[in-house]
Amino acid sequence: MNPKPVQLLAVALLAARRAGEHVMANLGRRDDALRVERADVKHKLDVEAQEAATAVLRAAWPGHAVLGEETADAPLPDAEVRWVVDPIDGTVNFFHGLPWWCCCVAAQINGRTVAGAVCAPELGLTFEASSDSPALCNGRPLRVSQTDDTRLATIHSGAYKGEPGSQSFRFMQRMAEIAQRPRVMGSAALDICMVASGKADAYFEPGIYLWDIAAAGLVLERAGGTLEVLREFGGWRMAALATNGKLHAACKDALAPLFDRGPA
Ligand code: LIP
């Protein structure tokens, strides 16, 4: 018998908070990178924060599988419950001293996300949701915006970290063309949580990973929004569209022709 979604949520929150506490206790190590790449940063605190979150998950349910960004290439045990961890979403922001980053922990049962926690400790924000409980931010209910015209919408996006000046920009340009204003903030999870909060209207990224969006995606859905994977590219990488629901079809229609020219 699997744990109930609200039980999984309680542990997801604890794990995300522990990861965030570890990072906050080491803010003086912002430049302690393992590798500074052309379009990404691999940070020692990513590894350590994932270890802090995983310790909580293992203590609760040793038999569950844990998929973490820092160990994504490792073989995953066969288990009905899979935890999905992004220890620092917005690592490049963190490395540069920008507080717009978060720690994400989601629980999936047979591939369906049933609990999610997004903890942004430098912003003082914790987002949470389960399939049996509402989307909350710091304990207060969330609701998506009612914006139904993209020309009045803020649409967030991001660039795939695989290479600089990537193919992502043609997708970002298209979103900018239909939006009131585009936004590129550097954390997919926080972008999606802003849509859930009604403070953004849509988010799209042509090459994003499951750990970036799983927890925030449930928060969005429980706040009345829609998360859709438009393409899957293997290796947990996908093109994902998150909206307030009212803008979903218009955003999807605007993006469709671009996919015919190949992935980001
Ligand atoms: C980041 C995402 C962001 C994307 C970056 C990167 P990370 O995740 O949150 O939306 O544009 O390329 O993938 O690497 O900081 O966990």
XYZ file of C-alpha atoms and ligand atoms in Angstrom:
280
model
C 0.000 0.000 0.000
C 1.519 3.340 -1.035
C 1.537 6.320 1.326
C -1.318 8.829 0.858
C -0.543 11.981 -1.188
C -0.757 14.205 1.887
C 1.748 11.949 3.680
C 4.078 12.199 0.698
C 3.592 15.987 0.667
C 4.656 16.324 4.305
C 7.944 14.558 3.526
C 8.402 16.481 0.262
C 8.122 19.743 2.191
C 10.628 18.563 4.800
C 13.078 17.415 2.123
C 12.797 20.659 0.116
C 13.206 22.731 3.267
C 16.277 20.751 4.370
C 17.841 21.307 0.953
C 17.074 25.015 1.182
C 18.417 25.249 4.732
C 21.692 23.680 3.603
C 22.076 26.176 0.766
C 21.175 29.126 3.007
C 23.727 27.984 5.583
C 26.357 28.141 2.840
C 25.533 31.382 1.029
C 29.158 32.369 1.458
C 30.058 29.551 -0.970
C 28.129 30.932 -3.954
C 31.261 30.770 -6.119
C 32.071 27.204 -5.028
C 31.315 25.726 -8.431
C 32.347 22.272 -9.605
C 32.299 23.478 -13.248
C 31.465 26.800 -14.872
C 30.281 25.876 -18.376
C 29.508 28.124 -21.383
C 25.754 28.150 -20.618
C 25.456 26.475 -17.207
C 27.042 26.084 -13.754
C 27.521 22.778 -11.939
C 27.641 23.725 -8.256
C 28.912 21.814 -5.229
C 25.845 22.981 -3.296
C 23.595 21.342 -5.908
C 25.186 17.994 -4.979
C 25.097 18.685 -1.235
C 21.501 19.980 -1.261
C 20.365 16.905 -3.169
C 22.095 14.731 -0.563
C 20.280 16.632 2.216
C 16.901 16.140 0.533
C 17.602 12.497 -0.289
C 18.536 11.731 3.329
C 15.038 12.840 4.383
C 13.403 10.710 1.675
C 15.477 7.619 2.483
C 14.739 7.969 6.217
C 11.011 8.023 5.471
C 10.782 5.338 2.776
C 14.048 3.499 1.981
C 12.377 1.460 -0.768
C 11.307 4.391 -2.905
C 13.247 5.458 -6.006
C 14.883 8.884 -6.097
C 15.540 10.664 -9.418
C 17.729 13.693 -8.773
C 19.210 16.161 -11.250
C 22.708 15.502 -9.925
C 22.440 11.717 -10.268
C 20.100 11.499 -13.262
C 22.409 9.148 -15.141
C 22.388 6.579 -12.332
C 20.152 3.503 -12.783
C 16.770 3.887 -11.064
C 15.398 1.000 -8.977
C 11.979 -0.278 -9.977
C 9.513 1.253 -7.490
C 5.904 2.471 -7.706
C 6.846 5.644 -5.832
C 9.530 7.813 -7.433
C 10.809 11.018 -5.907
C 11.970 13.734 -8.335
C 14.451 16.244 -6.902
C 15.925 19.454 -8.296
C 18.171 20.585 -5.447
C 18.698 24.092 -6.821
C 16.485 25.162 -9.713
C 18.037 28.370 -10.995
C 21.636 27.413 -10.243
C 23.074 30.094 -12.540
C 20.948 32.710 -10.742
C 22.240 31.449 -7.385
C 25.857 31.463 -8.600
C 25.506 35.108 -9.667
C 23.886 36.154 -6.362
C 20.324 36.491 -7.669
C 17.838 35.203 -5.039
C 15.490 33.758 -7.736
C 16.168 30.039 -7.160
C 14.406 27.197 -5.353
C 14.586 23.590 -4.162
C 12.018 21.221 -5.687
C 10.832 17.831 -4.451
C 7.986 15.902 -6.096
C 6.531 12.440 -5.413
C 5.167 10.357 -8.298
C 3.140 7.148 -8.109
C 3.455 5.128 -11.312
C 4.683 8.251 -13.091
C 1.865 10.558 -11.928
C 2.884 13.456 -9.694
C 0.782 13.369 -6.507
C 2.754 15.681 -4.195
C 5.059 18.618 -4.782
C 7.024 21.151 -2.747
C 8.956 24.172 -4.071
C 10.990 26.022 -1.456
C 12.559 29.405 -2.344
C 14.291 30.312 0.933
C 16.009 33.520 -0.233
C 12.587 34.789 -1.298
C 10.815 33.451 1.824
C 8.367 31.452 -0.302
C 7.231 27.826 -0.019
C 4.787 26.421 -2.572
C 3.041 23.104 -2.014
C 0.268 20.899 -3.384
C -0.886 17.300 -3.425
C -3.498 15.520 -5.528
C -5.670 15.572 -2.385
C -4.925 19.102 -1.127
C -4.971 22.648 -2.550
C -2.084 24.647 -3.993
C -0.659 26.898 -1.296
C 2.076 29.497 -0.953
C 3.165 30.017 2.644
C -0.128 28.415 3.660
C -2.331 30.723 1.549
C -4.430 29.341 -1.363
C -3.293 30.005 -4.938
C -5.386 30.705 -8.032
C -4.275 31.269 -11.615
C -5.037 34.536 -13.451
C -8.145 35.090 -15.583
C -6.164 36.597 -18.498
C -7.705 35.267 -21.735
C -5.816 37.291 -24.359
C -2.086 36.675 -24.924
C -1.697 40.353 -25.861
C -2.448 41.127 -22.198
C -0.307 38.288 -20.819
C 3.152 38.012 -19.330
C 4.713 34.843 -20.727
C 7.821 33.409 -19.087
C 10.367 31.281 -20.917
C 13.936 30.071 -20.780
C 16.820 28.826 -22.891
C 18.009 25.243 -22.961
C 21.330 25.083 -21.133
C 22.786 22.681 -23.665
C 24.478 25.415 -25.646
C 24.631 29.252 -25.786
C 22.475 31.095 -28.321
C 20.547 27.858 -28.606
C 17.638 27.108 -30.861
C 15.504 28.035 -27.851
C 15.467 31.647 -28.877
C 13.134 31.140 -31.825
C 10.594 29.752 -29.362
C 11.200 32.589 -26.932
C 10.811 35.133 -29.740
C 7.452 33.617 -30.714
C 6.208 33.871 -27.144
C 7.403 37.480 -27.033
C 5.552 38.225 -30.288
C 2.177 37.118 -28.878
C 2.622 38.358 -25.282
C 2.116 41.748 -23.671
C 5.637 41.236 -22.269
C 8.059 38.279 -22.228
C 10.000 37.339 -19.119
C 13.150 35.194 -18.757
C 13.798 34.665 -15.038
C 16.048 31.574 -14.954
C 14.024 29.170 -12.797
C 11.382 27.055 -14.502
C 9.884 25.964 -11.182
C 9.421 29.542 -9.965
C 8.082 30.596 -13.379
C 5.407 27.902 -13.098
C 4.683 28.801 -9.468
C 4.156 32.410 -10.578
C 1.570 31.173 -13.105
C -0.053 29.200 -10.273
C -0.061 32.394 -8.190
C -1.740 34.464 -10.902
C 1.385 36.650 -11.125
C 2.333 35.350 -14.555
C 0.006 33.991 -17.207
C 2.015 31.354 -19.041
C 5.407 29.669 -19.250
C 7.028 27.710 -22.044
C 10.426 26.141 -22.439
C 11.513 24.013 -25.418
C 14.105 21.940 -23.542
C 13.444 21.508 -19.819
C 13.863 18.528 -17.475
C 11.342 16.618 -15.380
C 12.983 17.681 -12.097
C 12.637 21.376 -13.061
C 8.860 21.175 -13.494
C 7.340 18.157 -11.687
C 6.649 19.759 -8.295
C 5.665 23.190 -9.647
C 3.507 21.559 -12.318
C 1.297 19.969 -9.648
C 1.076 23.280 -7.770
C -0.107 24.864 -11.040
C -2.710 22.179 -11.762
C -4.101 22.362 -8.226
C -4.324 26.173 -8.677
C -6.503 25.720 -11.773
C -3.813 25.860 -14.473
C -2.635 23.458 -17.146
C 0.792 21.866 -17.618
C 1.318 20.016 -20.901
C 4.388 18.227 -22.240
C 4.395 19.149 -25.946
C 7.390 17.017 -26.957
C 9.604 14.482 -25.207
C 13.273 14.142 -26.218
C 14.460 11.310 -23.948
C 16.748 11.608 -20.959
C 13.928 13.277 -18.942
C 14.111 16.314 -21.297
C 10.967 17.794 -22.823
C 9.192 20.845 -24.209
C 6.702 22.026 -21.607
C 3.852 24.559 -21.695
C 2.281 25.807 -18.474
C -0.630 28.256 -18.575
C -3.583 29.607 -16.626
C -5.727 27.356 -18.851
C -7.441 30.198 -20.673
C -4.336 30.915 -22.774
C -3.339 27.307 -23.421
C -4.745 26.820 -26.900
C -3.465 30.191 -28.167
C 0.057 29.523 -26.862
C 0.076 25.986 -28.240
C -1.136 27.147 -31.667
C 1.569 29.845 -31.768
C 4.289 27.286 -30.988
C 3.141 24.467 -33.270
C 4.813 25.642 -36.519
C 8.170 25.984 -34.753
C 8.347 22.319 -33.826
C 8.129 21.407 -37.483
C 11.627 22.915 -37.774
C 13.045 20.425 -35.221
C 13.693 20.512 -31.453
C 15.421 23.249 -29.559
C 17.281 25.802 -15.134
C 15.810 26.028 -15.425
C 15.621 27.204 -16.371
C 16.343 26.914 -17.676
C 17.813 26.732 -17.406
C 18.074 25.596 -16.401
P 18.671 24.398 -13.327
O 17.384 24.663 -14.290
O 15.130 26.278 -14.221
O 14.253 27.416 -16.631
O 16.128 27.968 -18.586
O 18.457 26.423 -18.641
O 17.694 24.386 -16.999
O 19.736 23.878 -14.243
O 19.066 25.686 -12.683
O 18.191 23.367 -12.350
